[in-house]
Tab-separated table of C-alpha atoms and ligand atoms in Angstrom:
chain	number	residue	atom	x	y	z
T	286	MET	CA	164.967	96.219	144.155
T	287	ASP	CA	161.826	96.499	141.975
T	288	GLN	CA	159.942	99.145	143.441
T	289	ARG	CA	157.043	97.845	141.833
T	290	ARG	CA	156.885	95.169	143.970
T	291	ASN	CA	155.934	97.726	147.345
T	292	ARG	CA	152.838	98.251	145.194
T	293	VAL	CA	149.427	97.200	147.459
T	294	ASP	CA	145.877	97.849	146.824
T	295	LEU	CA	143.441	97.918	149.363
T	296	HIS	CA	140.399	98.132	147.795
T	297	ILE	CA	139.065	95.687	145.404
T	298	HIS	CA	135.671	94.443	144.043
T	299	SER	CA	135.049	91.253	142.442
T	300	THR	CA	132.137	89.232	140.667
T	301	ALA	CA	131.439	88.144	144.540
T	302	SER	CA	129.620	91.578	144.218
T	303	ASP	CA	129.752	93.717	141.327
T	304	GLY	CA	133.169	93.356	140.152
T	305	ALA	CA	133.710	92.467	136.731
T	306	LEU	CA	136.858	90.287	137.215
T	307	THR	CA	136.532	86.617	139.530
T	308	PRO	CA	138.790	86.644	142.389
T	309	SER	CA	141.251	84.330	140.453
T	310	GLU	CA	141.717	87.044	137.591
T	311	VAL	CA	141.894	90.108	140.249
T	312	VAL	CA	144.524	88.004	141.711
T	313	ARG	CA	146.383	87.354	137.896
T	314	LEU	CA	145.967	90.877	137.184
T	315	ALA	CA	147.598	91.496	140.523
T	316	LEU	CA	150.520	89.803	139.929
T	317	GLU	CA	150.954	90.941	136.364
T	318	ARG	CA	151.221	94.506	137.822
T	319	ALA	CA	153.494	92.881	140.683
T	320	LEU	CA	151.637	94.358	143.379
T	321	SER	CA	152.867	92.883	146.513
T	322	THR	CA	149.513	93.044	148.635
T	323	ILE	CA	146.049	93.218	148.032
T	324	ALA	CA	142.291	93.516	150.039
T	325	LEU	CA	139.345	92.224	148.581
T	326	THR	CA	136.752	94.323	149.943
T	327	ASP	CA	133.608	93.257	148.154
T	328	HIS	CA	129.977	94.807	148.942
T	329	ASP	CA	128.508	93.015	152.100
T	330	THR	CA	130.339	89.623	152.006
T	331	LEU	CA	133.224	87.721	151.904
T	332	GLY	CA	132.696	85.360	149.566
T	333	GLY	CA	135.563	85.854	147.606
T	334	VAL	CA	138.251	86.097	150.062
T	335	THR	CA	138.969	81.964	149.973
T	336	GLU	CA	139.204	81.870	145.985
T	337	ALA	CA	141.801	84.706	145.984
T	338	GLN	CA	143.862	83.480	148.375
T	339	GLN	CA	144.156	79.908	146.821
T	340	ALA	CA	144.703	81.318	143.715
T	341	ALA	CA	147.365	83.671	145.469
T	342	LEU	CA	149.193	80.382	147.133
T	343	GLY	CA	152.926	80.467	146.167
T	344	THR	CA	152.932	83.440	144.534
T	345	GLY	CA	154.404	85.664	147.190
T	346	LEU	CA	150.808	88.229	146.670
T	347	GLU	CA	149.234	88.752	150.278
T	348	VAL	CA	145.561	88.920	149.803
T	349	ILE	CA	143.896	90.122	152.889
T	350	PRO	CA	140.334	89.361	153.855
T	351	GLY	CA	137.966	92.671	153.184
T	352	LEU	CA	134.686	93.957	152.490
T	353	GLU	CA	132.830	96.929	151.975
T	354	ILE	CA	129.473	97.739	154.260
T	355	ASN	CA	127.024	100.638	153.393
T	356	SER	CA	125.744	102.595	156.353
T	357	GLU	CA	123.082	105.409	156.671
T	358	GLY	CA	120.777	107.188	159.228
T	359	GLU	CA	120.976	110.952	159.806
T	360	TRP	CA	124.799	110.802	158.357
T	361	GLY	CA	123.958	109.706	154.936
T	362	ASP	CA	125.564	107.008	152.959
T	363	LEU	CA	128.382	106.231	154.209
T	364	HIS	CA	130.741	103.649	152.994
T	365	PHE	CA	132.774	101.291	155.488
T	366	LEU	CA	135.376	98.757	155.033
T	367	GLY	CA	136.554	95.670	157.245
T	368	TYR	CA	139.897	94.087	156.879
T	369	TYR	CA	140.856	90.721	158.637
T	370	VAL	CA	137.268	90.189	159.785
T	371	ASP	CA	136.606	87.203	160.999
T	372	PRO	CA	134.389	85.138	158.590
T	373	GLY	CA	133.147	82.847	161.264
T	374	ASN	CA	131.767	85.695	163.340
T	375	GLU	CA	128.281	85.038	163.297
T	376	PRO	CA	126.798	88.494	164.048
T	377	LEU	CA	128.490	90.032	161.554
T	378	ARG	CA	127.001	86.980	159.514
T	379	GLU	CA	124.116	87.436	160.389
T	380	MET	CA	124.257	91.321	159.742
T	381	LEU	CA	125.406	90.611	156.313
T	382	GLN	CA	122.955	87.976	155.351
T	383	ALA	CA	120.416	90.501	155.968
T	384	ILE	CA	121.679	92.944	154.115
T	385	ARG	CA	122.067	90.767	151.086
T	386	ASP	CA	118.894	89.463	151.116
T	387	ALA	CA	117.363	92.587	151.242
T	388	ARG	CA	119.430	93.647	148.303
T	389	VAL	CA	117.479	90.739	146.197
T	390	GLU	CA	114.027	92.085	147.248
T	391	ARG	CA	115.804	95.548	145.957
T	392	ALA	CA	116.848	94.769	142.903
T	393	ARG	CA	113.322	93.190	142.195
T	394	ARG	CA	111.912	95.967	142.932
T	395	MET	CA	113.949	98.508	141.280
T	396	VAL	CA	113.399	96.083	137.868
T	397	GLU	CA	109.742	95.925	138.559
T	398	ARG	CA	110.314	100.005	138.891
T	399	LEU	CA	111.767	100.159	135.318
T	400	GLY	CA	109.249	97.733	133.667
T	401	LYS	CA	106.402	100.501	135.184
T	402	MET	CA	108.469	102.655	133.249
T	403	GLY	CA	108.166	100.950	130.062
T	404	MET	CA	111.567	99.426	129.914
T	405	PRO	CA	110.214	95.592	130.981
T	406	LEU	CA	113.639	92.949	131.892
T	407	LYS	CA	113.869	89.811	133.209
T	408	TRP	CA	113.905	89.377	136.813
T	409	GLU	CA	115.315	85.789	136.537
T	410	LYS	CA	118.109	86.620	133.838
T	411	VAL	CA	118.759	90.065	136.247
T	412	ARG	CA	119.281	87.647	138.963
T	413	ALA	CA	121.294	85.192	137.808
T	414	SER	CA	123.710	87.991	136.362
T	415	ALA	CA	124.893	88.815	139.397
T	416	GLY	CA	126.885	85.122	139.844
T	417	GLY	CA	128.221	85.750	143.204
T	418	ASP	CA	126.481	86.984	146.916
T	419	SER	CA	126.072	90.348	146.535
T	420	ILE	CA	123.472	91.316	143.457
T	421	GLY	CA	123.529	95.343	142.950
T	422	ARG	CA	123.044	97.991	140.972
T	423	PRO	CA	125.295	97.320	138.428
T	424	HIS	CA	123.671	94.272	137.574
T	425	VAL	CA	120.555	96.119	136.673
T	426	ALA	CA	122.451	98.812	134.572
T	427	GLN	CA	123.795	96.007	132.088
T	428	ALA	CA	120.764	94.536	132.295
T	429	LEU	CA	119.479	97.925	130.769
T	430	LEU	CA	122.317	97.947	128.839
T	431	ASN	CA	121.692	94.371	127.552
T	432	ARG	CA	118.442	95.525	126.354
T	433	GLY	CA	119.499	98.885	124.638
T	434	TYR	CA	117.473	101.234	126.532
T	435	VAL	CA	120.579	103.107	127.477
T	436	GLU	CA	123.958	103.224	125.974
T	437	THR	CA	126.136	103.119	128.721
T	438	LEU	CA	126.595	101.893	132.632
T	439	PRO	CA	126.762	105.708	133.879
T	440	GLU	CA	123.698	106.677	131.698
T	441	ALA	CA	121.620	104.010	133.803
T	442	PHE	CA	122.509	105.692	136.949
T	443	ALA	CA	122.322	109.014	135.337
T	444	ARG	CA	118.733	108.797	134.377
T	445	PHE	CA	117.384	105.664	136.481
T	446	ILE	CA	118.932	104.106	139.116
T	447	GLY	CA	121.644	107.145	141.005
T	448	ASN	CA	120.309	107.757	144.300
T	449	ASP	CA	117.896	110.818	143.110
T	450	GLY	CA	116.569	108.285	139.980
T	451	PRO	CA	113.058	107.584	139.284
T	452	ALA	CA	113.738	103.348	139.801
T	453	TYR	CA	116.210	103.807	142.842
T	454	VAL	CA	114.929	101.645	145.888
T	455	PRO	CA	117.375	101.954	148.885
T	456	HIS	CA	119.680	99.163	150.574
T	457	LEU	CA	119.113	97.995	153.998
T	458	ARG	CA	121.846	99.748	155.889
T	459	PHE	CA	122.604	100.087	159.470
T	460	THR	CA	124.190	103.006	161.288
T	461	PRO	CA	127.795	103.728	160.901
T	462	PRO	CA	128.098	102.975	165.194
T	463	GLU	CA	126.632	99.451	163.904
T	464	VAL	CA	128.932	98.678	161.608
T	465	ILE	CA	132.020	99.842	162.906
T	466	GLY	CA	131.049	98.050	166.064
T	467	ALA	CA	130.099	94.797	164.300
T	468	ILE	CA	133.644	94.864	162.337
T	469	ARG	CA	135.085	95.117	165.661
T	470	GLU	CA	133.581	92.566	167.080
T	471	ALA	CA	134.258	90.021	164.496
T	472	GLY	CA	138.624	90.875	165.109
T	473	GLY	CA	138.744	93.253	162.073
T	474	VAL	CA	139.826	97.184	161.640
T	475	SER	CA	136.845	99.156	160.450
T	476	VAL	CA	137.864	102.018	157.476
T	477	ILE	CA	135.621	104.669	156.567
T	478	ALA	CA	135.722	104.464	152.760
T	479	HIS	CA	136.571	107.297	150.427
T	480	PRO	CA	134.862	109.886	152.711
T	481	ALA	CA	136.507	113.201	150.778
T	482	HIS	CA	135.162	111.685	147.686
T	483	THR	CA	131.315	110.772	149.755
T	484	GLY	CA	131.326	114.368	150.849
T	485	PRO	CA	132.565	116.893	153.287
T	486	GLU	CA	130.123	115.353	155.784
T	487	ALA	CA	131.879	112.323	155.852
T	488	VAL	CA	135.266	113.951	156.430
T	489	ASP	CA	133.540	115.841	159.561
T	490	ARG	CA	132.554	113.112	160.721
T	491	ILE	CA	135.363	111.225	161.537
T	492	PRO	CA	136.680	112.456	164.967
T	493	GLU	CA	133.117	111.165	165.608
T	494	PHE	CA	133.374	108.002	163.849
T	495	ALA	CA	136.698	107.846	165.761
T	496	ALA	CA	134.907	107.750	169.101
T	497	HIS	CA	132.671	105.008	168.217
T	498	GLY	CA	135.696	102.965	167.607
T	499	LEU	CA	136.689	103.617	163.459
T	500	GLY	CA	140.212	102.306	162.661
T	501	GLY	CA	141.051	104.078	159.939
T	502	VAL	CA	140.688	106.210	157.004
T	503	GLU	CA	140.955	106.080	153.203
T	504	VAL	CA	143.174	108.327	152.390
T	505	TYR	CA	144.503	106.943	148.928
T	506	TYR	CA	141.811	106.912	146.081
T	507	PRO	CA	141.452	107.883	142.852
T	508	HIS	CA	140.860	111.587	141.738
T	509	GLN	CA	141.812	112.955	145.545
T	510	PRO	CA	143.593	116.438	145.510
T	511	PRO	CA	146.818	116.803	147.377
T	512	GLU	CA	144.412	118.963	149.909
T	513	ALA	CA	142.115	116.148	150.753
T	514	ILE	CA	145.046	113.956	151.500
T	515	ASP	CA	146.610	116.104	153.350
T	516	ARG	CA	143.372	117.214	155.717
T	517	LEU	CA	142.683	113.701	155.979
T	518	LEU	CA	146.150	112.801	156.875
T	519	ALA	CA	145.911	115.530	159.740
T	520	LEU	CA	142.891	113.887	161.076
T	521	CYS	CA	144.355	110.297	161.258
T	522	ARG	CA	147.006	111.886	162.975
T	523	GLU	CA	144.925	114.053	165.471
T	524	HIS	CA	142.691	110.560	166.206
T	525	ARG	CA	145.319	108.090	166.090
T	526	LEU	CA	143.417	105.909	162.867
T	527	LEU	CA	145.326	104.112	160.457
T	528	ALA	CA	145.581	105.915	156.727
T	529	THR	CA	145.018	102.939	153.657
T	530	GLY	CA	144.146	103.418	150.693
T	531	GLY	CA	142.869	101.601	147.426
T	532	SER	CA	141.594	101.852	143.638
T	533	ASP	CA	138.147	100.981	144.433
T	534	PHE	CA	138.720	98.885	141.084
T	535	HIS	CA	135.570	97.005	139.311
T	536	GLY	CA	137.135	95.505	136.381
T	537	SER	CA	139.300	97.087	133.379
T	538	GLY	CA	136.736	97.989	130.941
T	539	VAL	CA	134.646	99.772	133.194
T	540	ALA	CA	133.524	103.212	131.889
T	541	GLY	CA	134.843	105.942	134.369
T	542	GLY	CA	136.279	103.282	136.594
T	543	THR	CA	139.845	102.908	137.359
T	544	GLN	CA	142.615	100.436	137.164
T	545	LEU	CA	144.269	97.951	139.975
T	546	GLY	CA	146.939	99.373	141.513
T	547	SER	CA	146.805	102.424	140.279
T	548	VAL	CA	146.732	104.851	143.220
T	549	HIS	CA	149.689	105.360	145.059
T	550	VAL	CA	149.208	103.372	148.456
T	551	PRO	CA	152.581	103.840	150.992
T	552	PRO	CA	153.219	99.724	151.423
T	553	GLU	CA	153.613	100.603	155.026
T	554	CYS	CA	149.630	101.411	154.990
T	555	ALA	CA	149.389	97.206	154.496
T	556	GLU	CA	151.734	96.783	157.493
T	557	ARG	CA	150.263	99.024	159.958
T	558	LEU	CA	146.847	97.386	159.307
T	559	ARG	CA	148.088	93.970	159.276
T	560	ASP	CA	149.077	94.789	163.204
T	561	ALA	CA	146.010	96.699	164.312
T	562	ALA	CA	144.226	93.617	163.264
T	563	THR	CA	146.819	91.919	165.347
T	564	ALA	CA	145.993	93.844	168.190
T	565	GLN	CA	142.819	94.311	167.851
T	566	ARG	CA	142.169	90.307	167.834
T	567	ARG	CA	144.601	90.079	170.914
T	568	THR	CA	142.117	92.897	172.729
T	569	LEU	CA	139.267	90.385	172.123
T	570	GLU	CA	140.453	87.797	173.185
T	571	VAL	CA	141.579	89.141	177.005
T	572	SER	CA	138.092	90.705	177.067
T	573	GLU	CA	136.767	87.465	176.300
T	574	ALA	CA	138.915	85.459	178.652
H	685	LIG	P1	124.671	99.411	144.991
H	685	LIG	O1	125.637	98.795	146.228
H	685	LIG	O2	123.616	98.158	144.367
H	685	LIG	O3	123.746	100.539	144.964
H	685	LIG	O4	125.721	99.911	143.625
H	685	LIG	C1	126.880	100.560	143.932
H	685	LIG	C2	127.562	100.225	143.010
H	685	LIG	O5	127.382	100.721	141.465
H	685	LIG	C3	128.665	101.022	143.439
H	685	LIG	O6	129.721	100.447	144.221
H	685	LIG	C4	129.498	101.281	141.850
H	685	LIG	O7	130.326	99.993	141.860
H	685	LIG	C5	128.393	101.180	140.744
H	685	LIG	N1	128.043	102.654	140.553
H	685	LIG	C6	127.483	103.375	141.811
H	685	LIG	N2	127.394	104.827	140.785
H	685	LIG	C7	127.522	104.726	139.587
H	685	LIG	C8	127.273	105.137	138.012
H	685	LIG	N3	126.953	106.588	138.331
H	685	LIG	N4	128.037	104.563	137.181
H	685	LIG	C9	128.270	103.589	136.985
H	685	LIG	N5	128.799	102.686	138.076
H	685	LIG	C10	128.157	103.620	139.503
H	686	LIG	FE1	130.550	98.685	143.706
H	687	LIG	FE1	132.284	103.026	148.205
H	688	LIG	ZN1	134.170	99.947	147.028
């Protein structure tokens, strides 16, 4: 059997948010790389999922609907993935719309700050460069690069729009329990994204989030040392959480970025995720009946 047919990647961005490839192009690349299952997880939107699923029709590639939502509070900036959420769920739709509307205003304010710092950018152009639903800092960084104010995208973050940068403006963010709850109420499974990459505080909070209904932990992620993986797997076992994983792919040409399908994720992760989502939907149906 072709081993590669079992490769899965459950963390992928497209042009629906800040990725470089359209959802159809992501699917084409996943097929070229012989992946069997992918999840599209754009920032604050499910907007690319239908296109990806249509592009995958008849190919045997499974496309799991997903998204990534930032949260904050006393916990710092934590990211959560939501899988198999119902796109029609009204409370989740409202939350995502509020976050995306705030993203536009926030990007406009970052452009304004950069202008005051002597780096004028045309707001309409920056706005238009985000073709999908969800504008973000990569679009601002690209505009800085295009105008020659920086030489690389990471430089834009390091000097201007990184979390501590002089032109940074924060997101509208909900707290982790609110995000976990919204994903759950929408019939989805919530997974804390790259906790070891976010930092030790994120890992330490996993038991607390499990008590709030967290469904899983993104254990397999680029550049994770084996000790970090072991620690996360132990937490999953102790708190009955799923292990998931993915590359956080944003496009092949993204400096410092990882390649689609480049992280080893045991294929049973995708199967368990699917089973957990089915069980979660049943629980909701029973509680609504
Ligand atoms: P935002 O969601 O608008 O706050 O933008 C965050 C996104 O910017 C992340 O999801 C990455 O795609 C990208 N990003 C964050 N830090 C960097 C960095 N240092 N260099 C390049 N891209 C980055
Ligand atoms: Fe991103
Ligand atoms: Fe993230
Ligand atoms: Zn991501």
